[in-house]
Coordinates of C-alpha atoms in Angstrom, one line a residue:
Chain A
M1 CA 2.2 -20.3 -6.8
P2 CA 5.9 -19.3 -6.3
I3 CA 8.0 -22.4 -6.7
F4 CA 11.3 -20.7 -6.0
A5 CA 12.5 -18.1 -3.6
H6 CA 16.0 -16.8 -2.8
V7 CA 16.6 -14.7 0.3
P8 CA 20.1 -13.4 1.0
I9 CA 20.6 -13.2 4.8
M10 CA 22.8 -10.2 5.6
Q11 CA 20.9 -8.5 8.4
E12 CA 18.7 -9.6 11.1
F13 CA 15.5 -8.5 9.5
H14 CA 16.2 -10.8 6.5
I15 CA 15.5 -13.7 8.8
A16 CA 11.9 -12.6 9.0
E17 CA 11.8 -12.2 5.3
A18 CA 13.0 -15.8 4.7
R19 CA 10.6 -17.1 7.3
R20 CA 7.6 -15.4 5.7
A21 CA 8.5 -16.7 2.3
A22 CA 8.8 -20.2 3.7
L23 CA 5.4 -20.0 5.4
L24 CA 3.7 -18.8 2.3
M25 CA 5.3 -21.5 0.1
A26 CA 4.5 -24.2 2.6
L27 CA 0.8 -23.1 2.9
D28 CA 0.5 -22.9 -0.9
L29 CA 1.8 -26.4 -1.2
G30 CA -1.0 -27.6 0.9
L31 CA 0.9 -28.4 4.1
K32 CA -1.2 -28.3 7.2
R33 CA -0.9 -25.2 9.2
T34 CA 1.1 -26.8 12.0
E35 CA 3.5 -28.3 9.4
A36 CA 3.8 -25.0 7.6
Y37 CA 4.6 -23.4 11.0
Y38 CA 7.3 -26.1 11.5
V39 CA 8.9 -25.3 8.1
A40 CA 8.8 -21.6 8.8
T41 CA 10.4 -22.1 12.2
A42 CA 13.1 -24.4 10.8
V43 CA 13.9 -21.8 8.1
S44 CA 14.0 -19.1 10.9
E45 CA 16.5 -21.3 12.8
L46 CA 18.7 -21.9 9.8
A47 CA 18.6 -18.2 8.8
T48 CA 19.5 -17.2 12.3
N49 CA 22.5 -19.5 12.2
L50 CA 23.6 -17.9 8.9
F51 CA 23.3 -14.5 10.5
L52 CA 24.9 -15.3 13.9
H53 CA 27.7 -17.8 12.9
A54 CA 28.5 -17.4 9.3
G55 CA 28.4 -13.6 8.8
G56 CA 25.5 -14.0 6.4
G57 CA 24.5 -16.4 3.7
D58 CA 21.7 -17.5 1.4
I59 CA 18.4 -19.2 2.0
Q60 CA 16.9 -20.9 -1.1
L61 CA 13.4 -22.3 -1.1
S62 CA 12.0 -24.5 -3.9
V63 CA 9.2 -26.8 -4.5
V64 CA 10.4 -30.3 -5.3
A65 CA 8.6 -33.5 -6.3
R66 CA 9.1 -37.2 -5.4
S67 CA 6.8 -39.9 -6.8
N68 CA 3.3 -38.5 -5.9
R69 CA 4.2 -35.9 -3.4
L70 CA 5.3 -32.3 -3.5
G71 CA 7.6 -30.9 -0.9
I72 CA 9.5 -27.8 0.1
E73 CA 13.2 -27.9 -0.1
V74 CA 15.3 -25.5 2.0
I75 CA 19.0 -24.8 1.2
A76 CA 21.0 -22.7 3.7
Q77 CA 24.4 -21.9 2.3
D78 CA 27.2 -19.8 3.6
E79 CA 30.9 -19.3 3.2
G80 CA 31.5 -19.0 7.0
P81 CA 33.9 -20.8 9.3
G82 CA 32.2 -24.2 8.9
I83 CA 31.1 -26.7 11.5
A84 CA 34.0 -28.6 13.0
D85 CA 31.9 -31.4 14.5
V86 CA 28.6 -31.9 12.8
A87 CA 27.4 -34.6 15.3
L88 CA 28.2 -32.3 18.2
A89 CA 26.4 -29.4 16.6
L90 CA 23.3 -31.6 16.2
S91 CA 23.3 -32.5 19.8
D92 CA 20.9 -30.7 22.1
G93 CA 22.3 -28.0 24.3
F94 CA 25.5 -27.5 22.4
T95 CA 26.0 -23.8 21.7
T96 CA 28.8 -21.5 20.7
S97 CA 26.8 -18.3 20.9
N98 CA 25.2 -18.4 24.4
G99 CA 22.0 -19.5 22.8
L100 CA 19.7 -22.3 23.8
G101 CA 21.6 -24.8 21.8
C102 CA 18.6 -26.4 20.2
G103 CA 18.3 -24.5 16.9
L104 CA 20.1 -27.0 14.6
P105 CA 18.8 -30.2 16.2
G106 CA 15.4 -28.5 16.5
A107 CA 15.4 -27.7 12.8
Q108 CA 16.2 -31.3 12.1
R109 CA 13.3 -32.5 14.1
L110 CA 10.9 -30.1 12.5
M111 CA 11.8 -31.2 8.9
D112 CA 11.4 -34.6 7.4
E113 CA 15.0 -34.8 6.2
M114 CA 18.1 -32.8 6.7
E115 CA 21.7 -33.1 5.4
I116 CA 24.6 -31.0 6.6
D117 CA 27.7 -30.6 4.4
S118 CA 30.3 -28.6 6.1
E119 CA 34.0 -27.9 5.7
V120 CA 36.0 -26.0 8.2
G121 CA 37.2 -22.7 6.7
R122 CA 35.1 -23.1 3.6
G123 CA 31.5 -22.9 4.6
T124 CA 28.4 -24.9 5.2
R125 CA 25.5 -26.1 3.1
I126 CA 22.4 -27.5 4.8
L127 CA 19.7 -29.1 2.7
A128 CA 16.4 -29.9 4.4
R129 CA 13.0 -31.1 3.0
K130 CA 9.5 -31.3 4.2
W131 CA 7.0 -33.4 2.3
G132 CA 3.4 -32.3 1.6
P133 CA 0.3 -34.4 1.4
V134 CA 0.1 -37.2 -1.1
L135 CA -1.4 -36.0 -4.4
P136 CA -4.5 -37.7 -5.9
Q137 CA -3.5 -40.3 -8.6
D138 CA -4.6 -38.1 -11.5
R139 CA -2.5 -35.2 -10.4
E140 CA 1.1 -36.4 -10.9
P141 CA 3.7 -33.7 -10.1
T142 CA 4.4 -32.0 -13.3
S143 CA 7.8 -31.5 -14.9
S144 CA 7.9 -27.8 -13.8
Y145 CA 9.3 -29.0 -10.4
Q146 CA 12.7 -30.4 -9.7
V147 CA 12.2 -34.2 -9.2
V148 CA 14.1 -35.7 -6.3
E149 CA 15.3 -39.3 -6.3
N150 CA 13.9 -41.6 -3.7
Chain B
M1 CA 30.6 27.8 -38.6
T2 CA 33.1 27.6 -35.8
E3 CA 36.4 25.8 -35.8
S4 CA 36.2 23.1 -33.2
T5 CA 39.6 23.9 -31.8
D6 CA 38.4 27.4 -30.9
F7 CA 35.3 26.2 -29.3
N8 CA 34.9 26.8 -25.6
L9 CA 32.3 24.6 -23.9
S10 CA 32.1 26.7 -20.8
H11 CA 31.4 29.9 -22.8
F12 CA 29.0 28.1 -25.0
I13 CA 26.8 27.1 -22.0
E14 CA 27.0 30.6 -20.5
S15 CA 26.1 32.3 -23.8
H16 CA 23.3 29.9 -24.7
Q17 CA 21.9 29.6 -21.1
D18 CA 18.4 30.8 -21.9
K19 CA 18.0 28.6 -24.9
L20 CA 19.4 25.5 -23.2
L21 CA 17.2 26.1 -20.2
E22 CA 14.2 26.4 -22.4
S23 CA 14.8 23.1 -24.2
W24 CA 15.7 21.4 -21.0
M25 CA 12.4 22.4 -19.3
K26 CA 10.5 21.5 -22.5
G27 CA 12.0 18.0 -22.4
L28 CA 11.4 17.6 -18.7
L29 CA 8.3 19.4 -17.6
P30 CA 5.6 17.5 -19.6
E31 CA 6.6 14.2 -18.1
W32 CA 7.1 15.5 -14.5
R33 CA 3.7 17.3 -14.8
R34 CA 2.0 14.1 -15.9
K35 CA 3.5 12.0 -13.1
H36 CA 3.4 14.5 -10.3
P37 CA 0.9 17.2 -11.1
Q38 CA 0.8 18.5 -7.5
S39 CA 4.4 19.0 -6.8
V40 CA 6.0 20.7 -9.8
D41 CA 6.9 24.2 -8.8
E42 CA 8.1 25.6 -12.1
D43 CA 9.7 28.8 -10.8
T44 CA 11.8 27.0 -8.2
L45 CA 12.7 24.4 -10.7
R46 CA 13.8 27.0 -13.3
R47 CA 15.9 28.8 -10.7
Q48 CA 17.6 25.7 -9.6
S49 CA 18.2 24.5 -13.1
R50 CA 19.7 27.9 -14.0
Q51 CA 22.0 27.6 -11.1
L52 CA 22.9 24.2 -12.2
L53 CA 23.8 25.4 -15.7
D54 CA 25.9 28.1 -14.1
G55 CA 27.7 25.6 -12.0
L56 CA 28.2 23.3 -14.9
A57 CA 29.7 26.1 -17.0
K58 CA 32.3 26.7 -14.3
L59 CA 33.0 23.0 -14.0
L60 CA 33.6 22.6 -17.7
A61 CA 36.1 25.4 -17.8
G62 CA 38.7 22.9 -16.5
Q63 CA 39.6 19.6 -18.1
L64 CA 37.6 16.6 -16.9
T65 CA 39.3 13.1 -16.9
E66 CA 37.3 9.9 -17.1
S67 CA 37.5 9.3 -13.4
W68 CA 36.2 12.7 -12.6
E69 CA 33.7 13.0 -9.7
P70 CA 31.9 16.1 -8.5
P71 CA 33.7 17.4 -5.4
L72 CA 31.6 17.0 -2.2
D73 CA 31.7 20.7 -1.3
H74 CA 31.1 22.0 -4.8
S75 CA 28.0 24.2 -5.2
I76 CA 26.6 21.9 -7.8
T77 CA 26.8 18.9 -5.4
L78 CA 24.9 20.9 -2.8
L79 CA 22.4 22.0 -5.3
L80 CA 21.7 18.4 -6.5
R81 CA 21.5 17.2 -2.9
N82 CA 18.8 19.7 -2.1
L83 CA 16.9 19.0 -5.3
S84 CA 17.1 15.2 -5.0
S85 CA 16.2 14.9 -1.3
A86 CA 13.3 17.4 -1.8
R87 CA 11.9 15.3 -4.7
V88 CA 12.2 12.0 -2.7
K89 CA 10.0 13.5 0.0
Q90 CA 7.5 14.4 -2.7
G91 CA 7.4 10.8 -3.8
Y92 CA 9.4 11.0 -7.0
R93 CA 10.9 7.7 -8.1
A94 CA 14.6 7.2 -8.9
A95 CA 13.8 7.1 -12.6
D96 CA 12.1 10.5 -12.5
I97 CA 15.0 12.1 -10.8
A98 CA 17.5 10.5 -13.1
H99 CA 15.4 11.8 -16.0
Y100 CA 16.2 15.4 -14.9
L101 CA 19.9 15.0 -15.7
V102 CA 19.4 12.6 -18.7
T103 CA 17.3 15.3 -20.3
L104 CA 20.0 17.9 -19.7
K105 CA 22.6 15.6 -21.3
R106 CA 20.4 15.2 -24.4
V107 CA 19.8 18.9 -24.7
L108 CA 23.5 19.7 -24.4
I109 CA 24.6 17.1 -27.0
H110 CA 21.8 18.2 -29.3
A111 CA 22.8 21.9 -29.0
L112 CA 26.5 20.9 -29.7
L113 CA 25.5 19.0 -32.8
Q114 CA 23.6 22.0 -34.1
E115 CA 26.7 24.2 -33.8
N116 CA 28.0 22.8 -37.1
L117 CA 31.5 22.6 -35.8
T118 CA 34.1 22.0 -38.5
G119 CA 37.8 21.0 -38.4
D120 CA 39.3 18.6 -36.1
L121 CA 36.8 15.8 -35.5
S122 CA 38.7 14.3 -32.6
R123 CA 38.4 17.6 -30.8
F124 CA 34.7 17.5 -31.3
G125 CA 34.7 14.0 -29.9
D126 CA 36.5 15.3 -26.8
L127 CA 33.8 17.9 -26.4
L128 CA 31.1 15.3 -26.5
A129 CA 33.0 13.1 -24.1
T130 CA 33.4 15.9 -21.6
V131 CA 29.7 16.6 -21.6
E132 CA 29.1 12.9 -21.2
I133 CA 31.5 12.5 -18.3
A134 CA 30.1 15.6 -16.4
T135 CA 26.4 14.7 -16.8
D136 CA 27.0 11.0 -16.2
S137 CA 28.8 11.5 -12.9
L138 CA 26.2 14.0 -11.8
T139 CA 23.5 11.4 -12.6
T140 CA 25.4 8.9 -10.5
L141 CA 25.6 11.4 -7.7
I142 CA 21.9 12.3 -7.8
Y143 CA 21.1 8.6 -7.7
E144 CA 23.3 8.1 -4.7
I145 CA 21.7 11.0 -2.9
Y146 CA 18.3 9.5 -3.7
A147 CA 19.2 6.1 -2.3
E148 CA 20.7 7.8 0.8
T149 CA 17.6 9.8 1.5
R150 CA 15.4 6.8 1.0
E151 CA 17.5 4.8 3.4
R152 CA 17.3 7.5 6.0
I153 CA 13.5 7.6 5.7
I154 CA 13.3 3.8 6.1
A155 CA 15.6 3.9 9.1
Q156 CA 13.5 6.6 10.7
Q157 CA 10.3 4.7 10.0
S158 CA 11.6 1.5 11.6
L159 CA 12.7 3.5 14.6
S160 CA 9.3 4.9 15.1
L161 CA 7.7 1.5 14.7
L162 CA 10.1 0.2 17.4
E163 CA 8.9 3.0 19.7
L164 CA 5.2 2.4 18.9
S165 CA 5.2 -1.3 19.4
T166 CA 6.2 -1.9 23.1
P167 CA 3.7 -0.5 25.5
V168 CA 3.8 -1.8 29.0
V169 CA 0.4 -1.6 30.5
R170 CA -0.5 -1.4 34.2
L171 CA -3.3 -3.9 34.5
W172 CA -4.0 -3.6 38.2
D173 CA -2.1 -2.7 41.4
R174 CA 1.2 -4.6 41.2
V175 CA 0.3 -6.3 37.9
V176 CA 1.8 -5.1 34.6
M177 CA 1.4 -6.5 31.1
V178 CA 3.4 -6.4 27.8
P179 CA 1.6 -7.4 24.7
L180 CA 4.3 -8.4 22.2
V181 CA 3.4 -7.8 18.6
G182 CA 5.5 -8.6 15.6
V183 CA 9.1 -9.7 15.0
I184 CA 11.2 -10.0 18.1
D185 CA 14.7 -9.4 17.1
T186 CA 17.7 -8.4 19.2
A187 CA 16.8 -4.7 19.3
R188 CA 13.1 -5.3 20.1
A189 CA 14.0 -7.9 22.8
R190 CA 16.4 -5.4 24.5
Q191 CA 13.7 -2.7 24.4
V192 CA 11.0 -5.0 25.8
T193 CA 13.3 -6.0 28.6
E194 CA 14.2 -2.4 29.4
R195 CA 10.6 -1.2 29.4
L196 CA 9.3 -4.1 31.4
L197 CA 11.9 -3.7 34.1
E198 CA 11.3 0.0 34.3
S199 CA 7.6 -0.5 34.7
I200 CA 8.1 -3.3 37.3
A201 CA 10.2 -0.9 39.3
K202 CA 7.9 2.1 38.8
F203 CA 4.6 0.3 39.7
E204 CA 6.2 -2.0 42.3
A205 CA 4.8 -4.9 40.3
T206 CA 4.9 -8.4 41.6
V207 CA 3.4 -10.0 38.6
A208 CA 4.2 -9.4 34.9
I209 CA 2.1 -10.9 32.1
I210 CA 3.9 -11.4 28.8
D211 CA 1.5 -11.9 26.0
V212 CA 2.9 -13.4 22.8
T213 CA -0.3 -13.7 20.8
G214 CA 1.0 -11.2 18.2
V215 CA 4.4 -12.9 17.7
P216 CA 4.4 -14.6 14.3
I217 CA 6.7 -17.4 15.2
L218 CA 8.3 -18.8 18.3
D219 CA 11.7 -20.1 17.4
T220 CA 14.8 -20.6 19.6
S221 CA 16.0 -17.1 19.2
V222 CA 12.7 -15.6 20.3
A223 CA 12.5 -18.2 23.2
G224 CA 16.0 -17.2 24.2
H225 CA 15.2 -13.5 24.2
L226 CA 12.0 -14.2 26.3
M227 CA 13.9 -16.3 28.8
K228 CA 16.4 -13.5 29.4
T229 CA 13.6 -11.0 29.8
I230 CA 11.9 -13.3 32.2
A231 CA 15.0 -14.0 34.2
A232 CA 15.6 -10.2 34.6
A233 CA 12.0 -9.6 35.7
Q234 CA 12.3 -12.4 38.3
M235 CA 15.4 -10.7 39.6
L236 CA 13.3 -7.7 40.4
G237 CA 11.0 -9.9 42.3
A238 CA 8.2 -10.1 39.8
R239 CA 6.6 -13.4 38.8
V240 CA 6.0 -13.8 35.1
V241 CA 3.0 -15.4 33.5
M242 CA 3.2 -16.1 29.8
T243 CA 0.1 -16.1 27.7
G244 CA -1.0 -16.5 24.1
I245 CA 1.2 -19.3 22.9
S246 CA -0.7 -20.8 19.9
P247 CA -1.2 -24.5 19.5
D248 CA 1.1 -24.5 16.6
G249 CA 3.7 -22.5 18.6
A250 CA 3.4 -24.9 21.5
Q251 CA 4.0 -28.0 19.3
T252 CA 6.9 -26.3 17.6
L253 CA 8.5 -25.3 20.9
V254 CA 8.2 -28.9 22.1
K255 CA 9.8 -30.2 18.9
L256 CA 12.6 -27.7 19.2
G257 CA 13.2 -28.8 22.7
V258 CA 12.6 -25.4 24.3
N259 CA 11.5 -25.8 27.8
F260 CA 9.2 -23.1 29.4
S261 CA 8.0 -25.5 32.1
E262 CA 9.3 -23.4 35.0
I263 CA 7.2 -20.4 33.9
P264 CA 3.4 -20.4 34.4
T265 CA 1.9 -20.3 31.0
R266 CA -1.7 -19.8 30.0
A267 CA -3.3 -20.4 26.6
T268 CA -5.2 -17.1 26.6
L269 CA -4.7 -13.6 27.9
R270 CA -8.0 -14.0 29.8
A271 CA -6.7 -17.0 31.8
G272 CA -3.4 -15.2 32.3
V273 CA -5.1 -12.2 33.8
A274 CA -7.0 -14.5 36.2
E275 CA -3.8 -16.2 37.2
A276 CA -2.0 -12.9 37.7
L277 CA -4.8 -11.5 39.9
L278 CA -4.8 -14.7 41.9
L279 CA -1.1 -14.2 42.5
V280 CA -1.7 -10.8 44.1
G281 CA -4.7 -12.1 46.0
K282 CA -7.5 -10.6 43.8
R283 CA -10.3 -12.2 42.0
I284 CA -12.8 -10.9 39.4
L285 CA -16.4 -11.4 40.6
S286 CA -19.7 -10.7 38.9
I287 CA -21.7 -8.0 40.7
K288 CA -24.6 -10.3 41.5
E289 CA -22.4 -12.8 43.3
E290 CA -21.0 -10.1 45.5
Q291 CA -24.4 -9.0 46.6

């Protein structure tokens, strides 16, 4: 099972590549099909933002562990213009690109947790996680995964 | 024994051409024959390689600095261009093509070492450096040409895929259908819109079915593209029925907050066809019922 993937987003077709990688990883982790579809869609939204607003960036996917669950962690990072007002960007219907204005808030709803770290002029780093099913007691997450604090 | 100061690289290559060509082919052919048994045309290869040695001899008559690059219009550049792009089409890998010039470099250096040059050692070093600069920059060039040719092939392939993948089907009088398959990016979306509008105008369609069964994921950008397509179709007076949204896709769209509620949607293409026919006042009946 791949536990790490790195997809540079420079062109539009890279978005599909990141989305495919996310879907595969989520399904491998044992997420339900709908949940895996959520993760893939969220990654697609974040990657689209990198392409449209930041002039490119990176998507990193990794398997992470917390107590007795495994999850998928998505990091979208760019050195673009940054987000001036994060709260505004997370509100529905706000768009700077003539889009639908629900990509970022939508991604937040599709994932279990999402943090946005942005500085105007420096870039943006978005970290989002989706947790998989609870593992049986005898199958503790092993040390090969990065363990995330509660 | 020759004094290294009197040694002329250009003359050396010219006078030893047959011998050099022989060892070059001997180093190259076994591997190429093993990997590409179908496509090695020895006569052509020998002719091209002889021309390349000729070109190289002429090049080496002058002094080469470290930043030297083969001029774009030089015969040797054109020769390598032909050779490389022909090999790409035959399925040679980058390493196989680089191997061609790497072998030449080995052969040249080996031949120089066997000349037993005496005298000024630094002059001998210069000779080796010149051979190295020339063959290395030719290798870089051949690699660049290889990548360029590959990129062109890939671009052509994706263009042909784009053409393949957007049929607009006339389903019945005044009913057209587009089955969308694959990734909907900006280029595809634009093309779908164009084709759909053309067909609506051509067939005077009043209903258009857009089937998204084959779209791997419905995110906001796909939804945005679809909405623009639908708005354009409606402007031509066609009503749009959307079909094939999967249960996963429906749940995701709701979570995203994308609203398709103003457009009639049906879960399956079958239901969509029934709806579309109804909109033009038609119905599918079984033959028995009709009798």
